[in-house]
Coordinates of C-alpha atoms and ligand atoms in Angstrom, one line a residue:
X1104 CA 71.5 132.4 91.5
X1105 CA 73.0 134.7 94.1
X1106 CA 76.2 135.0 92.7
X1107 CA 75.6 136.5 88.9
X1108 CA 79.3 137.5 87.5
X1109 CA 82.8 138.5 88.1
X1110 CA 83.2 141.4 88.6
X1111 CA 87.1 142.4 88.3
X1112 CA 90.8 140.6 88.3
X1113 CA 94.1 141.6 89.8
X1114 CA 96.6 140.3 87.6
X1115 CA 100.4 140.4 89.1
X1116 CA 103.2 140.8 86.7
X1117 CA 106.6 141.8 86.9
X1118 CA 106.4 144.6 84.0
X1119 CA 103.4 146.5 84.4
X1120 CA 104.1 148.8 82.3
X1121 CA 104.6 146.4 79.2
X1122 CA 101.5 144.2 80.4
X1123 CA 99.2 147.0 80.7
X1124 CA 100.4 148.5 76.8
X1125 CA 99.5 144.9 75.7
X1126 CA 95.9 144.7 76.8
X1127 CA 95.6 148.4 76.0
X1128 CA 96.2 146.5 72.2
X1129 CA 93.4 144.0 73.2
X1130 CA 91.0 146.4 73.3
X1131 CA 90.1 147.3 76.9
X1132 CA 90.4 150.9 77.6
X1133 CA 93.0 152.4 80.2
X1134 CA 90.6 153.4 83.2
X1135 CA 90.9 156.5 85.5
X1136 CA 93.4 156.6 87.8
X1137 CA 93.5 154.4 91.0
X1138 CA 94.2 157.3 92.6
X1139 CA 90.5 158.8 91.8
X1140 CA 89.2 156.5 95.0
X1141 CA 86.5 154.6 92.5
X1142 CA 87.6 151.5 94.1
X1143 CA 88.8 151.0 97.1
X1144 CA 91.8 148.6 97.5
X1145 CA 91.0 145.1 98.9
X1146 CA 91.0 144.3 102.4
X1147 CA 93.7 141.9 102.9
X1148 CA 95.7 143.0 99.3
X1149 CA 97.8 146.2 100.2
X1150 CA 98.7 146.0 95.9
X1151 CA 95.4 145.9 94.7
X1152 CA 94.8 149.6 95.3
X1153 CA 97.6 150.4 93.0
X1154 CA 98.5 149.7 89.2
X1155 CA 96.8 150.2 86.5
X1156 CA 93.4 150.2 86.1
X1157 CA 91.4 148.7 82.7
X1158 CA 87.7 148.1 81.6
X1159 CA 85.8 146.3 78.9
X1160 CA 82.7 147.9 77.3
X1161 CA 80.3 146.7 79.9
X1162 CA 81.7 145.5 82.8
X1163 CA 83.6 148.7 83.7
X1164 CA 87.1 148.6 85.7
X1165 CA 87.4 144.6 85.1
X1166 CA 91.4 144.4 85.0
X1167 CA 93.8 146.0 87.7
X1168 CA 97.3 145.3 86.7
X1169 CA 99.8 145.0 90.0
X1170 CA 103.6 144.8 90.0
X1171 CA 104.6 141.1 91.5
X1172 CA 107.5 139.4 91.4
X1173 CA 106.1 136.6 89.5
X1174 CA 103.0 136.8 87.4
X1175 CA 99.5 135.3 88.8
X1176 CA 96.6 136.2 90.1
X1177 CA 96.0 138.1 93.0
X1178 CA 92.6 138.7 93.0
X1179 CA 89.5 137.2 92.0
X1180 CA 86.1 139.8 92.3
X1181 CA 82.5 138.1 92.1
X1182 CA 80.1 140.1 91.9
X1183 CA 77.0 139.0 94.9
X1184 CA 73.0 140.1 94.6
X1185 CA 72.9 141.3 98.9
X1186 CA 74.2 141.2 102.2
X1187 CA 72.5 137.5 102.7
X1188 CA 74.9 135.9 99.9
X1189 CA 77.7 136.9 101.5
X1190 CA 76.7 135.6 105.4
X1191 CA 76.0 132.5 103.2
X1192 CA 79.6 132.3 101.5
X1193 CA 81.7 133.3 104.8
X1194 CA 79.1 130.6 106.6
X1195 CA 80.4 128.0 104.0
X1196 CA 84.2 129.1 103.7
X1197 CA 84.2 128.9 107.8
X1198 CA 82.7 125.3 107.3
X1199 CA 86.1 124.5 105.7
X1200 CA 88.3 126.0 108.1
X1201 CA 89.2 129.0 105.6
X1202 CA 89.7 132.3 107.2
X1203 CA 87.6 134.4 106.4
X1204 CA 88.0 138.9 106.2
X1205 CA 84.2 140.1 106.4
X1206 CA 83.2 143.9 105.7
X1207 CA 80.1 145.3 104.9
X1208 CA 79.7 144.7 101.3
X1209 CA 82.3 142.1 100.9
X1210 CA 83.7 138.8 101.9
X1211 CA 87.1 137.6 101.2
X1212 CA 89.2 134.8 101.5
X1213 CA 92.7 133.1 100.2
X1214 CA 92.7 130.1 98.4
X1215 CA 96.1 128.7 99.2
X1216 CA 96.3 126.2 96.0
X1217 CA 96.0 129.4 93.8
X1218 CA 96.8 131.6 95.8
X1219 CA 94.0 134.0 94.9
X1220 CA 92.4 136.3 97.3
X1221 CA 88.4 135.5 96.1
X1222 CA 86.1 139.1 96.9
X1223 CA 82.6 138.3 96.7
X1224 CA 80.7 141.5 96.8
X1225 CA 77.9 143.2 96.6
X1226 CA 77.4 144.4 93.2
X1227 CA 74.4 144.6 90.3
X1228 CA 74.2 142.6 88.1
X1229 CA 75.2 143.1 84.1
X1230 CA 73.2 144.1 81.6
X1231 CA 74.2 144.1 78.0
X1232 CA 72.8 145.4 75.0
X1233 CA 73.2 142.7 71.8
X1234 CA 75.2 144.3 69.0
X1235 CA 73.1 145.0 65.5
X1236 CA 72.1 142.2 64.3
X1237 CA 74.6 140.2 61.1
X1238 CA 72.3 138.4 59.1
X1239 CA 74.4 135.5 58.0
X1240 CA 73.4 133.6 54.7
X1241 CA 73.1 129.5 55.3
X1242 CA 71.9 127.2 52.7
X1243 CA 68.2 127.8 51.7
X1244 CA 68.1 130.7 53.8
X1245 CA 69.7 133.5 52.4
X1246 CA 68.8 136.2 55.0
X1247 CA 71.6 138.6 53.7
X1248 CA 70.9 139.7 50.0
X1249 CA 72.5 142.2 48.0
X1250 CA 74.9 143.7 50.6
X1251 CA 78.8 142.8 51.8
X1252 CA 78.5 140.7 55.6
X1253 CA 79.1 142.9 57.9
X1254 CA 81.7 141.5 59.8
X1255 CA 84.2 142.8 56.8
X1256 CA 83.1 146.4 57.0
X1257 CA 83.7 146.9 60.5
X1258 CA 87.0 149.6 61.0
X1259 CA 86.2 150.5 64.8
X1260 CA 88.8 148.5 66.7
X1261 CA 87.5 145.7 68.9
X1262 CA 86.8 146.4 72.4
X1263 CA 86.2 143.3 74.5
X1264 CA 82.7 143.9 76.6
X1265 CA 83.6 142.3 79.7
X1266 CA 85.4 139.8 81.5
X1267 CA 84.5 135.9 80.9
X1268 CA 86.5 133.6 82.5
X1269 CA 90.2 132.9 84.1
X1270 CA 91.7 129.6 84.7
X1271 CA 94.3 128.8 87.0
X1272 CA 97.1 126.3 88.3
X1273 CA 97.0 125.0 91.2
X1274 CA 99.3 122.8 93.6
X1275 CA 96.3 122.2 95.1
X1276 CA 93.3 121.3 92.3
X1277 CA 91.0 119.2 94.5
X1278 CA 90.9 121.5 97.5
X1279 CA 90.8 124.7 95.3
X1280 CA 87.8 123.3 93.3
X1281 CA 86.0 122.5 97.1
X1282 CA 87.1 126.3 97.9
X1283 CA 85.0 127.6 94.9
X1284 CA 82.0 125.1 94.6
X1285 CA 81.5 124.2 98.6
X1286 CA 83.3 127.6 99.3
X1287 CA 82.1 130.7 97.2
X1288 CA 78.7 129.0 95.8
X1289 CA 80.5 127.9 92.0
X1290 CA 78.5 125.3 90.2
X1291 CA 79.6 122.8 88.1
X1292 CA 78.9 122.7 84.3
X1293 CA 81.4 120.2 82.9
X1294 CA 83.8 118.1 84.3
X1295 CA 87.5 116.4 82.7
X1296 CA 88.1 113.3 84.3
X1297 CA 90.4 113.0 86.9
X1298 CA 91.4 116.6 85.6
X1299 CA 89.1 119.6 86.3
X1300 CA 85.6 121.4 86.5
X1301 CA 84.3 124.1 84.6
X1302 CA 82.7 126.0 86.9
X1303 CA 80.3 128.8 86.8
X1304 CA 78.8 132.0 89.3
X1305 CA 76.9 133.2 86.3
X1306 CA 74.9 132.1 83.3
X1307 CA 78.0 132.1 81.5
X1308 CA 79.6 128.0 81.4
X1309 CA 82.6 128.5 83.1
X1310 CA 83.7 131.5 85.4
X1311 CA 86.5 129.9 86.7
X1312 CA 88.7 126.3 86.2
X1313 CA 91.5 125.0 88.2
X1314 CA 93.9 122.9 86.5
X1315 CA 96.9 121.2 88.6
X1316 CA 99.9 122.6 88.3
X1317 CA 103.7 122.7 89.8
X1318 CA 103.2 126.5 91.0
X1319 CA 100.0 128.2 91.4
X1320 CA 100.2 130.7 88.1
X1321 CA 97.4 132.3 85.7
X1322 CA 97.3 130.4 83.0
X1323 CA 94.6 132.4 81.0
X1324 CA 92.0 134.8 80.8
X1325 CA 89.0 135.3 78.4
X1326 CA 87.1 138.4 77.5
X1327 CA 83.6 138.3 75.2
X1328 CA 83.5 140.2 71.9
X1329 CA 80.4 140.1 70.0
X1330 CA 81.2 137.5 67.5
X1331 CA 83.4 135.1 65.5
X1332 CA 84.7 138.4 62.8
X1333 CA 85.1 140.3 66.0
X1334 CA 87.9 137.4 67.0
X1335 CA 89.2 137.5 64.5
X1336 CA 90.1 141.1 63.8
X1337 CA 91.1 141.5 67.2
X1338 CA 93.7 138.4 66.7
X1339 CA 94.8 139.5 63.4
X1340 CA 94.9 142.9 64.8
X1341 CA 97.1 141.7 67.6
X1342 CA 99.6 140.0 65.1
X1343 CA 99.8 143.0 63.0
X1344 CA 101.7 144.4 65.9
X1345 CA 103.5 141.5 66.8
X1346 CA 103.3 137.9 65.5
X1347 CA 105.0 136.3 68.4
X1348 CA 101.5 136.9 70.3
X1349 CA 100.3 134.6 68.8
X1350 CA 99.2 131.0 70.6
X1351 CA 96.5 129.2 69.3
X1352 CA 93.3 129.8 67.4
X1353 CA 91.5 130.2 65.7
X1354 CA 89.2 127.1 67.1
X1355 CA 85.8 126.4 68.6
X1356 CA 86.0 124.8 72.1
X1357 CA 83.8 121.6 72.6
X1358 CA 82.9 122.5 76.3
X1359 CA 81.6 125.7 76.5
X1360 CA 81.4 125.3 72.3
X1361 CA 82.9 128.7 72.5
X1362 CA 85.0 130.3 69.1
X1363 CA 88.3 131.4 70.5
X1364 CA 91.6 132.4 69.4
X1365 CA 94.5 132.9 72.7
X1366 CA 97.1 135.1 72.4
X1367 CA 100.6 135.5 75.1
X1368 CA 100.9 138.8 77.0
X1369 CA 104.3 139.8 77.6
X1370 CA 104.6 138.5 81.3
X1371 CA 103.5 135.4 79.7
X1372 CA 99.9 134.4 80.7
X1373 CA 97.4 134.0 77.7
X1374 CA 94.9 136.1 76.6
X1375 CA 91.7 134.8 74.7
X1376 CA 88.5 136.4 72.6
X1377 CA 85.7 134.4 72.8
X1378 CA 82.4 134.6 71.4
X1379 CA 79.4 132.2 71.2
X1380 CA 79.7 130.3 75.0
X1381 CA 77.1 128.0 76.0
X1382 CA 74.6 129.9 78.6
X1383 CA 73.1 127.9 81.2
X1384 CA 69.9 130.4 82.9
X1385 CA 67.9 127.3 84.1
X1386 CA 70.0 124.6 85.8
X1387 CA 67.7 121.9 85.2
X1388 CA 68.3 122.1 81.6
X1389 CA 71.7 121.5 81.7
X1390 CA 73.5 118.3 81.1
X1391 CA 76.4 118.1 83.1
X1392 CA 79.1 116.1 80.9
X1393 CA 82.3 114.2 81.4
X1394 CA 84.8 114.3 79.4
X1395 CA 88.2 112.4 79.1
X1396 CA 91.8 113.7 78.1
X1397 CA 91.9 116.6 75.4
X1398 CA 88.8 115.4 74.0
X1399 CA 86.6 118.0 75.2
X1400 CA 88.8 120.8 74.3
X1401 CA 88.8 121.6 71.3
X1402 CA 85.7 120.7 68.4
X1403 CA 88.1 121.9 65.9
X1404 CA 91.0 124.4 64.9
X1405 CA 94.4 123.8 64.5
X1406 CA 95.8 121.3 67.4
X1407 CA 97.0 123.5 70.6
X1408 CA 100.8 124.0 70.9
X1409 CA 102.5 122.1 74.1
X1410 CA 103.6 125.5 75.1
X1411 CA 99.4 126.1 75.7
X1412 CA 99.0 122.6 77.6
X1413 CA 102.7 123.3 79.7
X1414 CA 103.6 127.1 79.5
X1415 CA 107.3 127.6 78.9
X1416 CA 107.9 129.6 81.9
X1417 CA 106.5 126.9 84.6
X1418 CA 110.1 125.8 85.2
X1419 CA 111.0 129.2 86.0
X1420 CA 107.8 130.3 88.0
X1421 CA 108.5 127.5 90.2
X1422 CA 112.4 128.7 91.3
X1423 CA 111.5 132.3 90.8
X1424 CA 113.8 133.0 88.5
X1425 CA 111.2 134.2 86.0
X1426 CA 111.9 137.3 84.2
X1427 CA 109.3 138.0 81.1
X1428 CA 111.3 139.2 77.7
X1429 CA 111.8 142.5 77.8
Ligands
FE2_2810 FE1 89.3 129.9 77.9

């Protein structure tokens, strides 16, 4: 696969200062200054150089917080093997009549049902170390024998290692999908009927999903930690400081058959640790499934609030009048 990960978001807010405090709480560190010239800004993005800058234990500077006047997405990073993928994706985007900004190492493009700017670029590819082994005692098989699990000796805080997944609203969900599976070079993993794709520029299941939507908004992103205790200290963690975080979890997914637990930043797009994704490395292996109605979301946990299906600010997103609680 050409494409192999993403490689950062630019998430627009109207309270930086707030939003960036809140994922400082998730666990991903506050990175050097934008100033320092690490990155440079995005072609067609004048914002995207500015903000604050965030980074998970292995994928670096993954989250660049902008001031918008709503909150969304601005920009979408995947990370390319060389120079060829990209001819490739600005050959395909052109093929759909999608402008198209080409430098060097990059290609870039809008996708006007998200309104995302997606950067493929050039970039090398992840490589993470597994954490220490936790032996974990099943029936018969008592691997872990005369010592306390691990998972309720760990003190460190949890530090998400990188960035897994966003989805997105669109008013556009059928020519957004085309954009990233025709356009960028996504595959499909699973499909909802009539609803969305999971789709996937990595090993990971899903990269991305587009959902339909009134007003193209962020509806969540998802960041790996190591394992189901790691979930949940970081959610319990993040309820410690303030229960009204909370959104829904904890739960295993049945796509992706991912634990997860999703928490509410304060400009009011969700947050979720995940641990345990499906991994698809050789395509042929994988199943494709369809899947109907809520179904496939959830194998079990406690049923998802409406305010998860329909965030409460859509309304408001939609006339602009959104202002996040302060
Ligand atoms: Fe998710």
């Amino acid at each position: 696969m050409s494409l192999h990960r993403l490689t950062q978001i630019v998430m627009g807010v109207p309270n930086v200062e707030q939003t960036a405090a809140y994922y400082t709480d998730f666990g991903l560190t506050p990175g050097a200054s934008p100033a320092d010239g690490s990155r440079p800004a995005a072609p067609q993005t004048a914002a995207a150089g500015s903000g604050h800058v965030l980074s998970t234990a292995d994928g670096g500077e993954q989250l660049r917080i902008v001031h918008t006047p709503r909150r969304r997405l601005v920009e979408l990073g995947v990370g390319a093997d060389d120079p060829d993928d990209l001819d490739r994706v600005a050959a395909a985007l052109a093929r759909l009549d999608v402008p198209v900004h080409r430098t060097a190492g990059s290609v870039s493009a809008v996708d006007p049902g998200t309104e995302v700017l997606v950067r493929v670029e050039t970039a090398p590819r992840l490589r993470q170390t597994p954490p220490p082994a936790a032996p974990y005692n099943t029936p018969g098989a008592a691997v872990r024998q005369g010592e306390r699990a691990p998972g309720i000796l760990r003190e460190v805080p949890v530090r998400p290692r990188k960035l897994g997944h966003v989805v997105l609203g669109s008013t556009d969900q059928e020519a957004s999908q085309r954009f990233f599976l025709e356009g960028i070079g996504f595959k499909v993993s699973d499909t909802v009927k009539g609803l969305a794709a999971f789709m996937r520029c990595s090993t990971d299941h899903h990269n991305v999903l587009v959902q339909q939507a009134p007003v193209a908004f962020l509806h969540h992103t998802s960041w790996q930690v190591d394992d189901v205790d790691e979930i949940g200290r970081g959610a319990t963690a993040m309820l410690e400081a303030d229960p009204d975080r909370h959104t829904w979890g904890l739960g295993r997914h049945h796509i992706g058959s991912n634990f997860f637990w999703y928490l509410k930043d304060p400009a009011g797009t969700f947050s979720e640790y995940y641990s345990d994704l499906d991994c698809i490395v050789d395509d042929a292996l994988w199943k494709p499934g369809v899947f109907e109605g809520a179904k496939g979301l959830y194998a079990w946990g406690p049923p998802p609030p409406p305010s998860f299906l329909a965030p409460e600010d859509l309304a408001a997103l939609m006339t602009g009048a959104h202002t996040p609680a302060q």
